[in-house]
mmCIF file of C-alpha atoms in Angstrom:
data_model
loop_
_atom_site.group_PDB
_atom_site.id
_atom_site.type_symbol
_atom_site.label_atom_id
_atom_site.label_comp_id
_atom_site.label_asym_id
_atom_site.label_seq_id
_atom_site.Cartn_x
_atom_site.Cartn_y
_atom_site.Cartn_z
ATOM 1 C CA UNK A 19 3.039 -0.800 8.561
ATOM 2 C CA UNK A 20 3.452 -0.389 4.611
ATOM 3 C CA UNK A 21 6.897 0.441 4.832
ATOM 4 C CA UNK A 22 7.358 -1.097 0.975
ATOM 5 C CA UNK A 23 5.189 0.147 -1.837
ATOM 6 C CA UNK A 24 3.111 -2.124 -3.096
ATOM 7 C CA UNK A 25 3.211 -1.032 -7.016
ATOM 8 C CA UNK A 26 -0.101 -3.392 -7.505
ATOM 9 C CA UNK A 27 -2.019 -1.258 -5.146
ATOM 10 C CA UNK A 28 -3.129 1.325 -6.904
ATOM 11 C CA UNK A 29 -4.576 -0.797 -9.868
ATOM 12 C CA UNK A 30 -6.100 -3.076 -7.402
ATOM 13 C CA UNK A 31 -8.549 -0.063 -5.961
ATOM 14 C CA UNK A 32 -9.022 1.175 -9.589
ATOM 15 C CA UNK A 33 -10.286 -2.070 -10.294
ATOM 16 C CA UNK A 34 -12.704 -2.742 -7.594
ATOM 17 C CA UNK A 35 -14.235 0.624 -7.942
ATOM 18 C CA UNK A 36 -14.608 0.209 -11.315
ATOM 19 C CA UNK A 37 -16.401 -2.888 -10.885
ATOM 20 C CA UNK A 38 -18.910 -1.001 -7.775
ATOM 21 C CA UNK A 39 -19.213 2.476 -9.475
ATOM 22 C CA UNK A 40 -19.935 1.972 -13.286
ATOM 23 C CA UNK A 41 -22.458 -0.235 -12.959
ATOM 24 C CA UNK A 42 -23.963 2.173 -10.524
ATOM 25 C CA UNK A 43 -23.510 5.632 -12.566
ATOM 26 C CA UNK A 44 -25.061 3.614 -16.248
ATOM 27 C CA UNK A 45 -28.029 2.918 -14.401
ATOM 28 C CA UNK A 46 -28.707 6.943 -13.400
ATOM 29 C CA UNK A 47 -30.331 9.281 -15.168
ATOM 30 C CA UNK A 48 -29.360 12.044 -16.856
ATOM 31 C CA UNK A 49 -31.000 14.331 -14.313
ATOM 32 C CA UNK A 50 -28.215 12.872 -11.714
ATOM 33 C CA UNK A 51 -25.391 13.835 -13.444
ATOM 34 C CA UNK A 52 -26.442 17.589 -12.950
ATOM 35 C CA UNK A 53 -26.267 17.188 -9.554
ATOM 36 C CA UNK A 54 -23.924 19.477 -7.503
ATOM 37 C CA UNK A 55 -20.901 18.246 -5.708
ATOM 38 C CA UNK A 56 -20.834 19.595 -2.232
ATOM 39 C CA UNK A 57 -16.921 18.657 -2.130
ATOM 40 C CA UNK A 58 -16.268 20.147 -5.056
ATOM 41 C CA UNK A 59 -17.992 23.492 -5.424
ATOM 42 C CA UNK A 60 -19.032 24.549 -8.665
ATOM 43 C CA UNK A 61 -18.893 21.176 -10.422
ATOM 44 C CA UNK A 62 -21.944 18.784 -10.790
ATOM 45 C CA UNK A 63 -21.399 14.667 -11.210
ATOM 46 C CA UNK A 64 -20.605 14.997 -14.572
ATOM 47 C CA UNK A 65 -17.497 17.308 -13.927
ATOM 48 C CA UNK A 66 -16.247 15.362 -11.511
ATOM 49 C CA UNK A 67 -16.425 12.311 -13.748
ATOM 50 C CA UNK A 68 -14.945 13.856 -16.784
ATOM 51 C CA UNK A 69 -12.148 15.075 -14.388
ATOM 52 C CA UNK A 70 -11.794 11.608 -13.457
ATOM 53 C CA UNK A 71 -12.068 9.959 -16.477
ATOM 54 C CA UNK A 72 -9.469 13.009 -18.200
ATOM 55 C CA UNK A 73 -6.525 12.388 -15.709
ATOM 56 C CA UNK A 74 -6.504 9.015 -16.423
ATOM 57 C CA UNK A 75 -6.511 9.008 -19.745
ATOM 58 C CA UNK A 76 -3.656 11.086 -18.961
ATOM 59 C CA UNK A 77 -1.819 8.637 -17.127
ATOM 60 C CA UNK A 78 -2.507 5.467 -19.704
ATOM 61 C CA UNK A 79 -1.104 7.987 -23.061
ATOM 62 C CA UNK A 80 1.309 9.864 -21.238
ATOM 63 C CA UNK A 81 -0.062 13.191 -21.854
ATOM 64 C CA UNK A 82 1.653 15.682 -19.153
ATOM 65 C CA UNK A 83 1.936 19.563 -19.578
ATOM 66 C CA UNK A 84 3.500 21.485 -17.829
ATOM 67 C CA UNK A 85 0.562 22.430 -15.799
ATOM 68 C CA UNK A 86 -1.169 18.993 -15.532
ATOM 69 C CA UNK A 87 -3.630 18.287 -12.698
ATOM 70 C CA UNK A 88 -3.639 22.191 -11.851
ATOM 71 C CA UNK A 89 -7.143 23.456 -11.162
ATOM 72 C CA UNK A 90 -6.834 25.029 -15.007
ATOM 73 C CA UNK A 91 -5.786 21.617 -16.544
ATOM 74 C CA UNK A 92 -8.286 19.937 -14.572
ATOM 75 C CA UNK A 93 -11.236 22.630 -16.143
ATOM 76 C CA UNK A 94 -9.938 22.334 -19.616
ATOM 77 C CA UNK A 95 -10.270 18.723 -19.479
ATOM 78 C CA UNK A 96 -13.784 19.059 -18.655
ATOM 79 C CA UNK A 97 -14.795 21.637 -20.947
ATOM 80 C CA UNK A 98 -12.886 19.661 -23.780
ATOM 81 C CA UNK A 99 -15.674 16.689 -22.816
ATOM 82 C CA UNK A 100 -18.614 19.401 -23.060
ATOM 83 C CA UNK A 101 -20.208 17.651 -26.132
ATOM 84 C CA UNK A 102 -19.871 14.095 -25.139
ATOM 85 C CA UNK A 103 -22.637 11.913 -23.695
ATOM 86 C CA UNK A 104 -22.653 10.761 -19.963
ATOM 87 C CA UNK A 105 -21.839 7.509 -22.218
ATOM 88 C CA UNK A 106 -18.891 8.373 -23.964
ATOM 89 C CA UNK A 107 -17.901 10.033 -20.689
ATOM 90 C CA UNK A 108 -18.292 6.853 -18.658
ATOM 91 C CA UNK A 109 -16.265 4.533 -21.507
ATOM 92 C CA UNK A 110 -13.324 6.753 -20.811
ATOM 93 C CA UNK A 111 -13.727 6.531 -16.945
ATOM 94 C CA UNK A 112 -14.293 2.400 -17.527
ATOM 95 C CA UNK A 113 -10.792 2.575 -19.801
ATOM 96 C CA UNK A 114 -8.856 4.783 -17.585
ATOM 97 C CA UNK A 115 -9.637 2.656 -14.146
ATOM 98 C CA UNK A 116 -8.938 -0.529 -16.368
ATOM 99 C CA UNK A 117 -5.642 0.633 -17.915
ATOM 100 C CA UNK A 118 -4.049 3.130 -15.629
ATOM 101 C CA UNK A 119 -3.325 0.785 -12.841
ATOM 102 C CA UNK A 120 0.043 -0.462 -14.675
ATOM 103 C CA UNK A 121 1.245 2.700 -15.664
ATOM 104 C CA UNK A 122 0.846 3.852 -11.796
ATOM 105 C CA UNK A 123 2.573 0.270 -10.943
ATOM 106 C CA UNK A 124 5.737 1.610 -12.668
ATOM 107 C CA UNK A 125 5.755 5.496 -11.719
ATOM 108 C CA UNK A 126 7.722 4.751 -8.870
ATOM 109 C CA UNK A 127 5.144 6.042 -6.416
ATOM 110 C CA UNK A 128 5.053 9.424 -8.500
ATOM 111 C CA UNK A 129 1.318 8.525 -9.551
ATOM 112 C CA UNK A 130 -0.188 6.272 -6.190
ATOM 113 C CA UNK A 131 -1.794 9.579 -4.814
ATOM 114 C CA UNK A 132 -3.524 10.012 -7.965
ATOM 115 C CA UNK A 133 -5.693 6.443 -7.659
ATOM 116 C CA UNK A 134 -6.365 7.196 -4.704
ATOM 117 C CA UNK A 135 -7.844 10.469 -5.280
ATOM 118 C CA UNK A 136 -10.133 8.876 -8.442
ATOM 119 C CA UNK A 137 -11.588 6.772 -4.906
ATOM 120 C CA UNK A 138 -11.801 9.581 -3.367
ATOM 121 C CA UNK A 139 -13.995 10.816 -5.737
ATOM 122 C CA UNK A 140 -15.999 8.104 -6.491
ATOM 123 C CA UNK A 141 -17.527 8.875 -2.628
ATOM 124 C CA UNK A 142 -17.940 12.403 -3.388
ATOM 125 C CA UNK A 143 -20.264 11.756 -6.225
ATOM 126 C CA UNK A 144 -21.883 9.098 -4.351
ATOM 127 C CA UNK A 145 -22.763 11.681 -1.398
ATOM 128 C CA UNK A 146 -23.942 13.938 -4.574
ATOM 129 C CA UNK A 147 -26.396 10.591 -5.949
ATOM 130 C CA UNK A 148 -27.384 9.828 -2.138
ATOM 131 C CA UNK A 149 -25.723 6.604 -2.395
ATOM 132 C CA UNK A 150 -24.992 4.497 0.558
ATOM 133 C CA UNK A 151 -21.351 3.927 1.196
ATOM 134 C CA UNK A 152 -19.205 7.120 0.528
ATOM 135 C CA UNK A 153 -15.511 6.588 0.799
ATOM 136 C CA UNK A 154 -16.252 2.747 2.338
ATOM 137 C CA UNK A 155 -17.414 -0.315 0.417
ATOM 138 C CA UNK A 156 -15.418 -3.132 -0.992
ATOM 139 C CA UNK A 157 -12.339 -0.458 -1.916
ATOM 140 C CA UNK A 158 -12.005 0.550 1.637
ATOM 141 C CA UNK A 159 -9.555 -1.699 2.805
ATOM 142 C CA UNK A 160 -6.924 -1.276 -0.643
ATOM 143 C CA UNK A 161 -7.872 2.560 -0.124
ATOM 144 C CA UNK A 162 -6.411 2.633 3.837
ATOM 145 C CA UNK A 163 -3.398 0.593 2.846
ATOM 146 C CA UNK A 164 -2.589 3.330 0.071
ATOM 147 C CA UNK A 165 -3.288 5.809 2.262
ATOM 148 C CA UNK A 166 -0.950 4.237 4.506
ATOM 149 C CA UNK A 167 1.564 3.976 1.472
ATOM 150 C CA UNK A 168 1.153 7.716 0.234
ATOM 151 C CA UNK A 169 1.476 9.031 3.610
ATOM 152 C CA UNK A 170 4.336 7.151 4.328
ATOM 153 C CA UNK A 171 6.239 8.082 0.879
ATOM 154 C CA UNK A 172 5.673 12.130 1.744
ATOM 155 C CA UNK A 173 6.644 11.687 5.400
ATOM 156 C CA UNK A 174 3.408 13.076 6.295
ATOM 157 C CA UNK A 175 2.633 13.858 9.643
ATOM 158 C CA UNK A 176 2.921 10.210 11.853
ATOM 159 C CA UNK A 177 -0.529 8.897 13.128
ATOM 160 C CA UNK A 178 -1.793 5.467 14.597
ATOM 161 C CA UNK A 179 -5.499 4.929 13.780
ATOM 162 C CA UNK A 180 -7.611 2.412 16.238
ATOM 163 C CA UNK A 181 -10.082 1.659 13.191
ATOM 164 C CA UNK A 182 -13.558 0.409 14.627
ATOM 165 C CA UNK A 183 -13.742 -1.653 10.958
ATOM 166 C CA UNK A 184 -10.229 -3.223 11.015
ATOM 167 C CA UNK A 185 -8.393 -6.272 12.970
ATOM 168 C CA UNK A 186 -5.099 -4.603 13.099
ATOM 169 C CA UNK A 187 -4.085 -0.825 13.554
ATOM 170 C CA UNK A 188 -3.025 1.393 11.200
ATOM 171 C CA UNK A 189 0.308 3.583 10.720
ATOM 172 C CA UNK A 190 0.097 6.371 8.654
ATOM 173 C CA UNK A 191 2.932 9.114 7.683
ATOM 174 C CA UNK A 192 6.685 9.406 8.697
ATOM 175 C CA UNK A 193 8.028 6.569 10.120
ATOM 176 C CA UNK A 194 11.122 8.108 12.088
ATOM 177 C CA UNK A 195 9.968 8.827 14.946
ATOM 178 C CA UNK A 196 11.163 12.063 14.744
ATOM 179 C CA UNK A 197 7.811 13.241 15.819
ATOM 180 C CA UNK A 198 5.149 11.448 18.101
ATOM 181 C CA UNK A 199 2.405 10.056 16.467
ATOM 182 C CA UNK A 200 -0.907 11.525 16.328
ATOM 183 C CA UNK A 201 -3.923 8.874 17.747
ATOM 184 C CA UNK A 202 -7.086 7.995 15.527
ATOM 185 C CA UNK A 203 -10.090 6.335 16.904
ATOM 186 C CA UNK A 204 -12.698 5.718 14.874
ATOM 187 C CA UNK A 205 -14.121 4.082 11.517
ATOM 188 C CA UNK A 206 -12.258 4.056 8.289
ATOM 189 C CA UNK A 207 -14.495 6.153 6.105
ATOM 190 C CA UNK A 208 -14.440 8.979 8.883
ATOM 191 C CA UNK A 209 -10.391 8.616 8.464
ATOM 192 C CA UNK A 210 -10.343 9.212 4.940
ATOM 193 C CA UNK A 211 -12.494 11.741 4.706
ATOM 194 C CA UNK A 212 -10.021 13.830 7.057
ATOM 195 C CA UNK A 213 -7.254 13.136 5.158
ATOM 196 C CA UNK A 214 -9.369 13.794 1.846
ATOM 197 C CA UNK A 215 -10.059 17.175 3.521
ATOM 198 C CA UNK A 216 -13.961 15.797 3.671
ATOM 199 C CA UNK A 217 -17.020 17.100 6.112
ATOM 200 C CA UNK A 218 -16.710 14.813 9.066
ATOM 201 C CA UNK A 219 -20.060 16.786 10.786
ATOM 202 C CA UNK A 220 -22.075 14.349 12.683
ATOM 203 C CA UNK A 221 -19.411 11.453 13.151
ATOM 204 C CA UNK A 222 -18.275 10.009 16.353
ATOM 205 C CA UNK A 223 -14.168 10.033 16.439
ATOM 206 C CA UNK A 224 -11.631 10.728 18.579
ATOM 207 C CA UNK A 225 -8.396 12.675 17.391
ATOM 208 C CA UNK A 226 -5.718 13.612 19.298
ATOM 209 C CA UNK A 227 -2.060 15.169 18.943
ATOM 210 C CA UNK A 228 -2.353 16.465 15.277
ATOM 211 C CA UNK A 229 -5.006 19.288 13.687
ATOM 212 C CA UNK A 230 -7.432 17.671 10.935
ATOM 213 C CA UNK A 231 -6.300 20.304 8.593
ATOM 214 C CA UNK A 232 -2.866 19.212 9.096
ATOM 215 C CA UNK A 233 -4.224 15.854 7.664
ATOM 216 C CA UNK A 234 -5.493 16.812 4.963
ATOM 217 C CA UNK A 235 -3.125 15.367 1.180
ATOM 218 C CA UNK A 236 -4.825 17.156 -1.424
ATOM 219 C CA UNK A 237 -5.288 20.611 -0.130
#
């Protein structure tokens, strides 16, 4: 159970997806970053980056209108980065994941669903490349336990996950007991991607007591 927030979390999976996904996106062409993202209609792996790389610069200078992270903040970010280069797009995604993490350390929680969501996105645009490893790798285990720790922070709907990829179960959501909890059985990408509001087609799980939609954090 994650009962206390760990504020070192969310700089922790920032970092090790920095250090798996930037070396992975410099090496791709610029053909790839014209790619659709399936997850994301209407954006291609460049959008999603800039997005990614905007709201963190966000978070590191303190930049919040009133509307930030709205679907219209999120498209003015990216059509402010129209006339960079995947580079210069990249060395603001490389800054934000290095810098953000203590800002989010000392928001109080406000900002841990935020890191989690740049991780989240990281494995969309690696379904979009064809990359192995969407929403698992080395950031898979720092990315359940801040699940675990944004869940339990909203009181989101209770659920114990069996993971096929883990030693020890996993509590998600309110902790009260005011409501029985839901059962996972599965693998830890196929967990995220239902509470990422992710295609699960194809993958052997088992859920029980709760709807996936009513899983889902970011709507």
């Amino acid at each position: 159970m994650y009962e206390v927030r760990d504020p070192e979390l969310p700089g922790r999976l920032l970092g090790v997806e920095r250090d798996a996904l930037l070396p992975l996106l410099r090496a791709r062409g610029d053909g790839d970053f014209a790619l659709p993202v399936t997850a994301c209609p209407g954006w291609t792996v460049r959008d999603v980056l800039a997005h990614c790389s905007a709201a963190l610069s966000r978070v590191v200078e303190s930049r919040y209108e009133k509307d930030v992270f709205s679907p219209a903040c999120n498209q003015r970010d990216i059509d402010e980065r129209s006339g960079w280069t995947h580079a210069e797009i990249l060395d603001e995604l490389d800054r934000g994941m290095t810098e953000a993490g203590p800002v989010i350390a000392k928001s109080s929680g406000r900002l841990d669903a935020l890191a989690l969501g740049e991780w989240v996105h990281a494995g969309d645009v690696r379904v979009a490349l064809g990359e192995p490893g969407a929403y698992a790798g080395s950031g898979l285990p720092f990315a359940l336990a801040l699940l675990a720790q944004v869940t339990g922070a909203r009181g989101h709907v209770p659920l114990h996950a069996d993971l096929d990829d883990a030693d020890e179960p996993l509590r998600l959501g309110d902790a009260s007991g005011a409501r029985p909890p839901a059962r996972f059985i599965g693998d830890g990408p196929t967990l995220v991607r239902l509470y990422a509001g992710r295609p699960v087609d194809g993958v052997s799980y088992e859920l029980a007591g709760v709807d996936a939609a009513e899983l889902n954090i970011f709507g």
